[in-house]
mmCIF file with all atom_site columns, C-alpha atoms in Angstrom:
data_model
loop_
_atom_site.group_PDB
_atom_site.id
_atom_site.type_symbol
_atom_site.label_atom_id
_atom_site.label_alt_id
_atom_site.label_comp_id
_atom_site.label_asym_id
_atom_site.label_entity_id
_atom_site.label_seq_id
_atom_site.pdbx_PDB_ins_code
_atom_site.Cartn_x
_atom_site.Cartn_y
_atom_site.Cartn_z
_atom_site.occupancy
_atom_site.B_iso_or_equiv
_atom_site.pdbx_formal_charge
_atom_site.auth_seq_id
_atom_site.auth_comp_id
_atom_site.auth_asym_id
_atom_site.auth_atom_id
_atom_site.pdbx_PDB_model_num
ATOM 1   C CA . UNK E 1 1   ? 62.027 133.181 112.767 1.00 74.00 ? 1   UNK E CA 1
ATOM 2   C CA . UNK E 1 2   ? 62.495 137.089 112.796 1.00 81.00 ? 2   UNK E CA 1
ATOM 3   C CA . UNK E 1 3   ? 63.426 137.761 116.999 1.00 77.00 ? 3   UNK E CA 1
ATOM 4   C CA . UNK E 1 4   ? 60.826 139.044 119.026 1.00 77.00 ? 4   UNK E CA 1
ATOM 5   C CA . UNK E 1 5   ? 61.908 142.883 120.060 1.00 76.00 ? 5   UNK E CA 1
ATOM 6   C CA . UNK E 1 6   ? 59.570 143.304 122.293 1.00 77.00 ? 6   UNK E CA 1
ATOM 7   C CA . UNK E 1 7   ? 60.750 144.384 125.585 1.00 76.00 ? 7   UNK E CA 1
ATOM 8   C CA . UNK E 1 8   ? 60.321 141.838 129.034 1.00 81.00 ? 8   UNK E CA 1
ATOM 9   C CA . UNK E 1 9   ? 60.106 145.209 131.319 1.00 86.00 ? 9   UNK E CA 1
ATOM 10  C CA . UNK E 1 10  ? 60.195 148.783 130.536 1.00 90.00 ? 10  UNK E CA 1
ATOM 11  C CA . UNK E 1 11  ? 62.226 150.608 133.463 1.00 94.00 ? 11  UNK E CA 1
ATOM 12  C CA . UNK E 1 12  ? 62.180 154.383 134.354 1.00 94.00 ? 12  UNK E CA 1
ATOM 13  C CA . UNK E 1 13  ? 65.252 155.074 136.162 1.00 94.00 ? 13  UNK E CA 1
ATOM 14  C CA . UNK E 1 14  ? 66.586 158.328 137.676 1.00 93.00 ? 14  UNK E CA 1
ATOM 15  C CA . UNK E 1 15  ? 68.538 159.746 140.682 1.00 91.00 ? 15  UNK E CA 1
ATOM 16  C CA . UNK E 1 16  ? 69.403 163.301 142.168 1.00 88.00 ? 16  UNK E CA 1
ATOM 17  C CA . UNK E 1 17  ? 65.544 165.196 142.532 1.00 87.00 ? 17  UNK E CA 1
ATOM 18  C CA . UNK E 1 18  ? 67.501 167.658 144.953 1.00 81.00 ? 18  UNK E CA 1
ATOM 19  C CA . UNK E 1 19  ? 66.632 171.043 143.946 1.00 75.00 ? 19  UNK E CA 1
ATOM 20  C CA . UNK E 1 20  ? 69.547 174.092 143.518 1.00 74.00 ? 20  UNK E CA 1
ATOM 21  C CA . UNK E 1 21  ? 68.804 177.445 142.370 1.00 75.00 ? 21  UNK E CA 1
ATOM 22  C CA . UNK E 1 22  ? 70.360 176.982 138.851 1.00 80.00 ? 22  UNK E CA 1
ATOM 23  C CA . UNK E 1 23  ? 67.717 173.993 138.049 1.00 80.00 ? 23  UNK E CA 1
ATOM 24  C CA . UNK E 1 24  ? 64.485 173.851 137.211 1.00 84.00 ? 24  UNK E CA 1
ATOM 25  C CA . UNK E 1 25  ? 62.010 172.641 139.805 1.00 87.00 ? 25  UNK E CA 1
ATOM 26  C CA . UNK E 1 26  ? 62.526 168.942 140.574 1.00 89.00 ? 26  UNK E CA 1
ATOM 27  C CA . UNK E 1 27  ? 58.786 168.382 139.675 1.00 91.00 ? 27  UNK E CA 1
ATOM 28  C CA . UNK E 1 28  ? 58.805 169.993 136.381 1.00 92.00 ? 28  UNK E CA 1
ATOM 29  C CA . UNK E 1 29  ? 62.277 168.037 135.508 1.00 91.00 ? 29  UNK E CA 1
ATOM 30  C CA . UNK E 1 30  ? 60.907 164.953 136.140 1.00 93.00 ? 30  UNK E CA 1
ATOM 31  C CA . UNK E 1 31  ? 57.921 165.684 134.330 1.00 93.00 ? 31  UNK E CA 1
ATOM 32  C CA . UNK E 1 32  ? 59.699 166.279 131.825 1.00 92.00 ? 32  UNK E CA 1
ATOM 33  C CA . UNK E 1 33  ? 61.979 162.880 131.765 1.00 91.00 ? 33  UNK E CA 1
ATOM 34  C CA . UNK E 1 34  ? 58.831 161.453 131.827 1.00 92.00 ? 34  UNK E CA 1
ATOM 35  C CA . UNK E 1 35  ? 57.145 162.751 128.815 1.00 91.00 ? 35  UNK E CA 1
ATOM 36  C CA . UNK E 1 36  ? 60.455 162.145 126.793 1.00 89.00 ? 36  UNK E CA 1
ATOM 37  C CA . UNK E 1 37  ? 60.888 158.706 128.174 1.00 86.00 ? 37  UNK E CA 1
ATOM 38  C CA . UNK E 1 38  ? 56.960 158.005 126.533 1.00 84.00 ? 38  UNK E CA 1
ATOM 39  C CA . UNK E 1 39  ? 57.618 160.010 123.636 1.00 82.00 ? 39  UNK E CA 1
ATOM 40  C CA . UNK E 1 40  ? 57.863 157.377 121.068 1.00 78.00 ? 40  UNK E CA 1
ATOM 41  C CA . UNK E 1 41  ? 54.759 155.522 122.559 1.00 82.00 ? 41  UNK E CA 1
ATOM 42  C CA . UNK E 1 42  ? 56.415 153.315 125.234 1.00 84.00 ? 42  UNK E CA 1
ATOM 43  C CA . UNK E 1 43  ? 55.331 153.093 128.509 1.00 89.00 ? 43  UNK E CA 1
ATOM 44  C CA . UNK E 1 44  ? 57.471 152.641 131.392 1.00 93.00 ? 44  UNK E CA 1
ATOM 45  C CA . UNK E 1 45  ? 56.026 150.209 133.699 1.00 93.00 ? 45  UNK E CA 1
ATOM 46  C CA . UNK E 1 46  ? 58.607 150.445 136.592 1.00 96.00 ? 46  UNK E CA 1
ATOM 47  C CA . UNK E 1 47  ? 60.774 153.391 137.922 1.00 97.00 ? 47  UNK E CA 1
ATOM 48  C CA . UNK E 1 48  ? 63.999 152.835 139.526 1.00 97.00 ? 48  UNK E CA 1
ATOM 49  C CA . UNK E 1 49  ? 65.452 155.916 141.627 1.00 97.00 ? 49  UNK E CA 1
ATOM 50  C CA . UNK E 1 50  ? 68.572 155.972 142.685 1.00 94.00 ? 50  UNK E CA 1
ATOM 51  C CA . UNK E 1 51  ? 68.681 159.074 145.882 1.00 91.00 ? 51  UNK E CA 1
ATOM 52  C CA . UNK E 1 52  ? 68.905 162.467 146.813 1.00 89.00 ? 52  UNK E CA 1
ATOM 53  C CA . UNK E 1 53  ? 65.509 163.100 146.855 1.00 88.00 ? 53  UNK E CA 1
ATOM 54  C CA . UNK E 1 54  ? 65.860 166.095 149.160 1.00 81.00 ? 54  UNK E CA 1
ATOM 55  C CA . UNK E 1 55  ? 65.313 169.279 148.401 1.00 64.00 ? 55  UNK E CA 1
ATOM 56  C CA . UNK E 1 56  ? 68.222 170.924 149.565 1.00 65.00 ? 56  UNK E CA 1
ATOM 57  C CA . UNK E 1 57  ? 71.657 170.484 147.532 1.00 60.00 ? 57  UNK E CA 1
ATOM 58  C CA . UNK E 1 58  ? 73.782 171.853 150.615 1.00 63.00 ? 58  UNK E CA 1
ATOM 59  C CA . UNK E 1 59  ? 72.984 169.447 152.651 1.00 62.00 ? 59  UNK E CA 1
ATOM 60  C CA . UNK E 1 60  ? 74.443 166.013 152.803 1.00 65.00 ? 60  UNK E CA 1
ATOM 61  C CA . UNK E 1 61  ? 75.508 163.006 154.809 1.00 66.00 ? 61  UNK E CA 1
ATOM 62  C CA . UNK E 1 62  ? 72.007 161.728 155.360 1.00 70.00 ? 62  UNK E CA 1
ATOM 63  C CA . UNK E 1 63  ? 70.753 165.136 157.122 1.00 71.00 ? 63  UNK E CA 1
ATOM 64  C CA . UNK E 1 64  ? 67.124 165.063 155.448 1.00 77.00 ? 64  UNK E CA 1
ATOM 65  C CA . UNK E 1 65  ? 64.265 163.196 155.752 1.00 86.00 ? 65  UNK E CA 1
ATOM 66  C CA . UNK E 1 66  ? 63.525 162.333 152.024 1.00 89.00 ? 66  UNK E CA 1
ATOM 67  C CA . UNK E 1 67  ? 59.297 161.540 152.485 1.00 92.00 ? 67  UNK E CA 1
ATOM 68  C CA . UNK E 1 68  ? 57.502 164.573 151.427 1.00 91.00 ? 68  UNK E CA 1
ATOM 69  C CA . UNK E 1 69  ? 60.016 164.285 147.895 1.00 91.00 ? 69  UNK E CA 1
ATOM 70  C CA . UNK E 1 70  ? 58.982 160.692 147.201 1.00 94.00 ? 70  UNK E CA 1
ATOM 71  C CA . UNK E 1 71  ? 55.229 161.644 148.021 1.00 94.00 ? 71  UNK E CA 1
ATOM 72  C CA . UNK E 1 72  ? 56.197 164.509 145.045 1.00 93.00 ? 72  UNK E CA 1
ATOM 73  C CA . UNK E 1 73  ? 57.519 162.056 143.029 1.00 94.00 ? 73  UNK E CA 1
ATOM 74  C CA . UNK E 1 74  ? 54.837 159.436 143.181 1.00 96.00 ? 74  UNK E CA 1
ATOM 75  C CA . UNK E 1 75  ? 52.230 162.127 142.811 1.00 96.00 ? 75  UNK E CA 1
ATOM 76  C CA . UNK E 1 76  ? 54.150 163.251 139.228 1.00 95.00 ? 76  UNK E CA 1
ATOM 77  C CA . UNK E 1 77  ? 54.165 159.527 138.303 1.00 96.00 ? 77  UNK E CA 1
ATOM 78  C CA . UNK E 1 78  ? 50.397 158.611 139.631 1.00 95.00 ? 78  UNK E CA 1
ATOM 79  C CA . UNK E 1 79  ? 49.864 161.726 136.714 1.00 94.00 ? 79  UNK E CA 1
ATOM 80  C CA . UNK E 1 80  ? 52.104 161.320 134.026 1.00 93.00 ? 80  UNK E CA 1
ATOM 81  C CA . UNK E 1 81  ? 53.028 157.790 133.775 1.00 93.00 ? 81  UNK E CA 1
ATOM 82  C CA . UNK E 1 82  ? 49.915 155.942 135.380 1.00 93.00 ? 82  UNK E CA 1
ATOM 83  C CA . UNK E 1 83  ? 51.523 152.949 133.808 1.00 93.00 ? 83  UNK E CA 1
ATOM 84  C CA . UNK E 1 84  ? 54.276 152.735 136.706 1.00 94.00 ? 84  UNK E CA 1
ATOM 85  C CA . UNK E 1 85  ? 52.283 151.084 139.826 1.00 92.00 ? 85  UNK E CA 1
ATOM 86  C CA . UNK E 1 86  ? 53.740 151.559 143.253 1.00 92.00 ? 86  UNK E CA 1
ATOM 87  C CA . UNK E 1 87  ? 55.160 147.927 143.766 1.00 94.00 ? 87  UNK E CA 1
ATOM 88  C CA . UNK E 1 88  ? 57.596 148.672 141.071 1.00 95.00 ? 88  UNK E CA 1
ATOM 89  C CA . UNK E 1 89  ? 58.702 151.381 142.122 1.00 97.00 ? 89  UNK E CA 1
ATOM 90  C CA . UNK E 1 90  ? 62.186 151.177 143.816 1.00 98.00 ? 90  UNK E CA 1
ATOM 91  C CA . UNK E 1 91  ? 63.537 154.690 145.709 1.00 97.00 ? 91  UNK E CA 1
ATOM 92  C CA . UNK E 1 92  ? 67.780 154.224 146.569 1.00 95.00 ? 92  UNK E CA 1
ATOM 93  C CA . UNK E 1 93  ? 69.290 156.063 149.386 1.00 91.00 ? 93  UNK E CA 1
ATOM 94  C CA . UNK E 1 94  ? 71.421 158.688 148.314 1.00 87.00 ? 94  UNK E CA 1
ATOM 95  C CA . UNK E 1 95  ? 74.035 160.803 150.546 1.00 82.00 ? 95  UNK E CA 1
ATOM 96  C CA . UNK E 1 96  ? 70.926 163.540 151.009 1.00 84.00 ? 96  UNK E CA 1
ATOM 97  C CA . UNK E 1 97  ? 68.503 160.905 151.938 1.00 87.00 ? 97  UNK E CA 1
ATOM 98  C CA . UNK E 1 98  ? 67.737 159.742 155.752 1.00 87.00 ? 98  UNK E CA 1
ATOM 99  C CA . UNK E 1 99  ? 67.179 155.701 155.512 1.00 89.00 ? 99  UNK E CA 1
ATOM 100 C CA . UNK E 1 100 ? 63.416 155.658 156.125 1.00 92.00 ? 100 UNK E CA 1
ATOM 101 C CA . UNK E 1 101 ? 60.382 153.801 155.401 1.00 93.00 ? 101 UNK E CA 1
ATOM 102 C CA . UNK E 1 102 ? 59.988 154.759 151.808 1.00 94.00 ? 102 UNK E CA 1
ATOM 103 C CA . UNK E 1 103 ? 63.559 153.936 150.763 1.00 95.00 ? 103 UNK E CA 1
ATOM 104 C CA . UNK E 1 104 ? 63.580 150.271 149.318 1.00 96.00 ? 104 UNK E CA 1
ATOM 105 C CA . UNK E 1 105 ? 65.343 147.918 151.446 1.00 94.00 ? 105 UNK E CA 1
ATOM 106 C CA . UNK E 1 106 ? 68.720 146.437 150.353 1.00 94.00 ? 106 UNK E CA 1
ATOM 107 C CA . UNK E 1 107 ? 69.261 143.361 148.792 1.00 96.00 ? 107 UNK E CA 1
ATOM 108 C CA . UNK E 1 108 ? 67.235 141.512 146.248 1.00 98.00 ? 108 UNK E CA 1
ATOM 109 C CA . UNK E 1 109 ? 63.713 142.556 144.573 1.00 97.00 ? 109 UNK E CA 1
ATOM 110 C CA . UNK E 1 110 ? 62.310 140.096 142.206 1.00 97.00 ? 110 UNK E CA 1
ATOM 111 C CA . UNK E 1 111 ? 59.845 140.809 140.122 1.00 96.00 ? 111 UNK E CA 1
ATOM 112 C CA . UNK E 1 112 ? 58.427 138.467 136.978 1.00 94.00 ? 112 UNK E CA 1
ATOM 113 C CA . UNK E 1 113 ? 60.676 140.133 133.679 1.00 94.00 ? 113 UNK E CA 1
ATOM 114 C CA . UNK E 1 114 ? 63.706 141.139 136.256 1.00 96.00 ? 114 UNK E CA 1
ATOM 115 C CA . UNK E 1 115 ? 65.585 141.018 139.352 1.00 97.00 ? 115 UNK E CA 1
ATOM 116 C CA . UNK E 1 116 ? 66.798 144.457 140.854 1.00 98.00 ? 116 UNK E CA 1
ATOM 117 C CA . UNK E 1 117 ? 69.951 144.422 143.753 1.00 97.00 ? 117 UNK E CA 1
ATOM 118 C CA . UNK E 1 118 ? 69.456 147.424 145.838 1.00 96.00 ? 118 UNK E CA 1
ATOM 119 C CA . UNK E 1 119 ? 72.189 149.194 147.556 1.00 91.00 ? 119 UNK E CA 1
ATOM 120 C CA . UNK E 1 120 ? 71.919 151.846 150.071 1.00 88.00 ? 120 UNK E CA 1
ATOM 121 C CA . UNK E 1 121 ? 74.497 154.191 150.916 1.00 82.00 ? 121 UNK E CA 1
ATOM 122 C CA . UNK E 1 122 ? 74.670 155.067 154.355 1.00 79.00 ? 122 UNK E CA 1
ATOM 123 C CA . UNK E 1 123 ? 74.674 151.870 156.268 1.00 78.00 ? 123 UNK E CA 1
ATOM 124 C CA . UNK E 1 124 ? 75.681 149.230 152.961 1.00 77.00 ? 124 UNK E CA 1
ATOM 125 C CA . UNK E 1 125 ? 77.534 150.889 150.394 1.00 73.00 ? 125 UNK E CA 1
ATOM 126 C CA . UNK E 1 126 ? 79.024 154.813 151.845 1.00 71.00 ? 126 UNK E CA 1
ATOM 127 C CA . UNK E 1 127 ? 79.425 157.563 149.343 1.00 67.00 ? 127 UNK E CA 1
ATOM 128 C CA . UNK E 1 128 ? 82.302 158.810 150.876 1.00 66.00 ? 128 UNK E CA 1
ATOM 129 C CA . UNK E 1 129 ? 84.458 155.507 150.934 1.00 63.00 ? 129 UNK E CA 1
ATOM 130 C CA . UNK E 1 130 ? 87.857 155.712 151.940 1.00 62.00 ? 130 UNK E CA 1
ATOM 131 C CA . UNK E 1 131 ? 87.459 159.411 153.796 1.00 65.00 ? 131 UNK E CA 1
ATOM 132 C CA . UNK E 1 132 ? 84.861 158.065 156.529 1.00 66.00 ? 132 UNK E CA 1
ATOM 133 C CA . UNK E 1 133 ? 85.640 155.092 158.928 1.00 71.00 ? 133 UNK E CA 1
ATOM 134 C CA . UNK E 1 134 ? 84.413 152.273 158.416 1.00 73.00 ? 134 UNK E CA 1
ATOM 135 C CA . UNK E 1 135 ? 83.335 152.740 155.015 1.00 74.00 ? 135 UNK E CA 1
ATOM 136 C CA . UNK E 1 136 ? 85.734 149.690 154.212 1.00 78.00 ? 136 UNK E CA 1
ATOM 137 C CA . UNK E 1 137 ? 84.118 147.476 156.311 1.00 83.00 ? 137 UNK E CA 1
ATOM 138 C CA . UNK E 1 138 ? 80.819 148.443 154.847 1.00 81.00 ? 138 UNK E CA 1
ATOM 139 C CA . UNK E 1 139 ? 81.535 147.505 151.663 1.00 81.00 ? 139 UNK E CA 1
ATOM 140 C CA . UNK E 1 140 ? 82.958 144.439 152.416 1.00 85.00 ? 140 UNK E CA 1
ATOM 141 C CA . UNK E 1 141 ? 80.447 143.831 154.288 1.00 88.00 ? 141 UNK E CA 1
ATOM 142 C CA . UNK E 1 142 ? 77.256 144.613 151.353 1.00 88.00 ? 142 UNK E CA 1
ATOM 143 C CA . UNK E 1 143 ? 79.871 142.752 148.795 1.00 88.00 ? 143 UNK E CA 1
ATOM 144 C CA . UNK E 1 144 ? 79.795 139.899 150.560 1.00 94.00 ? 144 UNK E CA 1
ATOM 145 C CA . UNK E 1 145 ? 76.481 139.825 150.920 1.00 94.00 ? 145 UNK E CA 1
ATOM 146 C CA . UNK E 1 146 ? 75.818 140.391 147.198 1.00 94.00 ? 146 UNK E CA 1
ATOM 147 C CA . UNK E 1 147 ? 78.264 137.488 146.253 1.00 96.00 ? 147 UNK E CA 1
ATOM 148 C CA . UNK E 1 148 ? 76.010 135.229 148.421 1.00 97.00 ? 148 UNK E CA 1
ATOM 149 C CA . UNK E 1 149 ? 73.251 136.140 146.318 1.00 98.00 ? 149 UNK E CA 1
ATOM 150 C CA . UNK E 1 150 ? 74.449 136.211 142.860 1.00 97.00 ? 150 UNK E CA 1
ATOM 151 C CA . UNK E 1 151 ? 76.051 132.801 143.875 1.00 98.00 ? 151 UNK E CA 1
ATOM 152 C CA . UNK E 1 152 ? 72.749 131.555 144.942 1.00 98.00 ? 152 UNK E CA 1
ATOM 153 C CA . UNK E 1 153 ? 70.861 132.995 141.707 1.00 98.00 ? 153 UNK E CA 1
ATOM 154 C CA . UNK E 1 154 ? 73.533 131.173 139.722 1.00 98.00 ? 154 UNK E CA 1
ATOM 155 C CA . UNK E 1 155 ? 73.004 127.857 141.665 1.00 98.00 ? 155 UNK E CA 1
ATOM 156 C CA . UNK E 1 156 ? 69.052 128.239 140.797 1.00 97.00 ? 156 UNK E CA 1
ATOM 157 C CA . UNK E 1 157 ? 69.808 128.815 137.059 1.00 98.00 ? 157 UNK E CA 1
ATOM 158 C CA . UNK E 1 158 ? 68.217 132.298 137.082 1.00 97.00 ? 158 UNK E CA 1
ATOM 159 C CA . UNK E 1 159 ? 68.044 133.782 133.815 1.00 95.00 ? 159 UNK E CA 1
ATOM 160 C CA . UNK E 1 160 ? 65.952 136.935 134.697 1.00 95.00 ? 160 UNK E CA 1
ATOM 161 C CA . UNK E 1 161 ? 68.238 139.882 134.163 1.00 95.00 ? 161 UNK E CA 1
ATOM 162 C CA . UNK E 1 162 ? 69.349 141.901 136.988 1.00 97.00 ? 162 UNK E CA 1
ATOM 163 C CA . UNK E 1 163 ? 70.027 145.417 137.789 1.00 96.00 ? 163 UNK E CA 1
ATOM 164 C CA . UNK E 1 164 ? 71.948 146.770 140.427 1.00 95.00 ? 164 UNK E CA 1
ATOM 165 C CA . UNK E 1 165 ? 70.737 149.911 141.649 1.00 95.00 ? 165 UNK E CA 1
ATOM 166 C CA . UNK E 1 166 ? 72.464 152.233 144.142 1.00 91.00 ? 166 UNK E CA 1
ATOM 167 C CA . UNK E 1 167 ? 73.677 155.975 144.369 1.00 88.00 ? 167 UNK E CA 1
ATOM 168 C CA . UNK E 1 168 ? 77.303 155.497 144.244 1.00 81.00 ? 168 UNK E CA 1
ATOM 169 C CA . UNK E 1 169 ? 79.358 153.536 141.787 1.00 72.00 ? 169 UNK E CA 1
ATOM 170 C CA . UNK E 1 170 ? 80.299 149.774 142.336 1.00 72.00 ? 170 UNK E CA 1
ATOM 171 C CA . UNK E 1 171 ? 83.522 149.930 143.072 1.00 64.00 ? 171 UNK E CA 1
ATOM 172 C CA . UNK E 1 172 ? 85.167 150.752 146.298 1.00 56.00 ? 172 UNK E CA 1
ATOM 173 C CA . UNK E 1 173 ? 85.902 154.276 145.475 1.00 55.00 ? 173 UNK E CA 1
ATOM 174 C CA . UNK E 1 174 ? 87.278 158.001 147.444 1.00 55.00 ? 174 UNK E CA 1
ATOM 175 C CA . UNK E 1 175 ? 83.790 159.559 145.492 1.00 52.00 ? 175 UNK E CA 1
ATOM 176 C CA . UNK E 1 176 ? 84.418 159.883 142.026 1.00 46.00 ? 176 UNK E CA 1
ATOM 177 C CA . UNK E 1 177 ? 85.403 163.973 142.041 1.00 44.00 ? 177 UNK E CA 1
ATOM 178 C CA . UNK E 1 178 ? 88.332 165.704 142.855 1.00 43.00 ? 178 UNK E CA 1
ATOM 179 C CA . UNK E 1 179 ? 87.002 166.611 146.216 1.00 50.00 ? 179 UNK E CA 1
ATOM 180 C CA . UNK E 1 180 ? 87.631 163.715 147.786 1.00 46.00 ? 180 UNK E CA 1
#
């Protein structure tokens, strides 16, 4: 039999809406991602964004509350990609972002096609590991953690794939630039 291509899920997935005077407005970017993410017909059903949602690129180390960019960007998908519904929507912490209510919580997120393993940054996985104290501990900490549950998915027999989401990469890392 010829396979069935057909995707499970289709998943929007983006990070850094922070606006800087060399980019073009955060709203009309995504917009834009949007439109060329449907452009062959497909319509994303689920958005995953991964932080820095705040509009204001000088400031970091969770400085900003990030709500009245996530209302922005849930207005620009409630227009341009109506197909996305709120409970699949998944918003990361970056290093702009304050932890508040609209940032997803860490951990596991199941839904029926997919599983998705959110990390945050400022209290489970740091974006400036291995300059800040206690960064270490942090990620042992959220590594742990995520062992537990991929053990426990194994045990189960899940087959559902899974995405990790988070702002930072998965390693324990001094930021991936020569800054730090």
């Amino acid at each position: 039999a010829e396979p069935d291509d057909t995707p499970d899920a289709v998943i929007f997935a983006a990070s850094d809406y922070q606006a800087d005077a060399s980019f073009a407005e955060p709203e009309d970017t995504l917009r834009g991602l949007l439109d060329a993410a449907r452009a062959d017909g497909v319509e994303p059903e689920a958005a995953i964004l991964c932080g820095d949602y705040t509009n204001d690129a000088k400031l970091h180390d969770y400085q900003l509350s990030p709500e009245d960019s996530i209302d922005e960007i849930n207005e620009v998908i409630d227009e341009e990609a109506p197909s996305i519904k709120d409970e699949n929507t998944i918003f990361v912490q970056g290093n702009h972002d304050k932890f508040t209510e609209s940032i997803s919580e860490s951990g596991l997120h199941e839904y029926d096609d997919y599983l998705v393993y959110v990390l945050n940054t400022e209290n489970d996985f740091p974006w400036k590991q291995g300059k800040t104290a206690g960064s270490l501990d942090k990620v042992r900490a959220s590594s742990k953690a995520m062992k537990e549950c991929l053990d426990g998915l194994i045990a189960k027999g899940e087959t559902r794939p899974l995405i990790i989401a988070g702002h930072v990469p998965l390693h324990f890392t001094a930021r991936t630039s020569s800054r730090h």
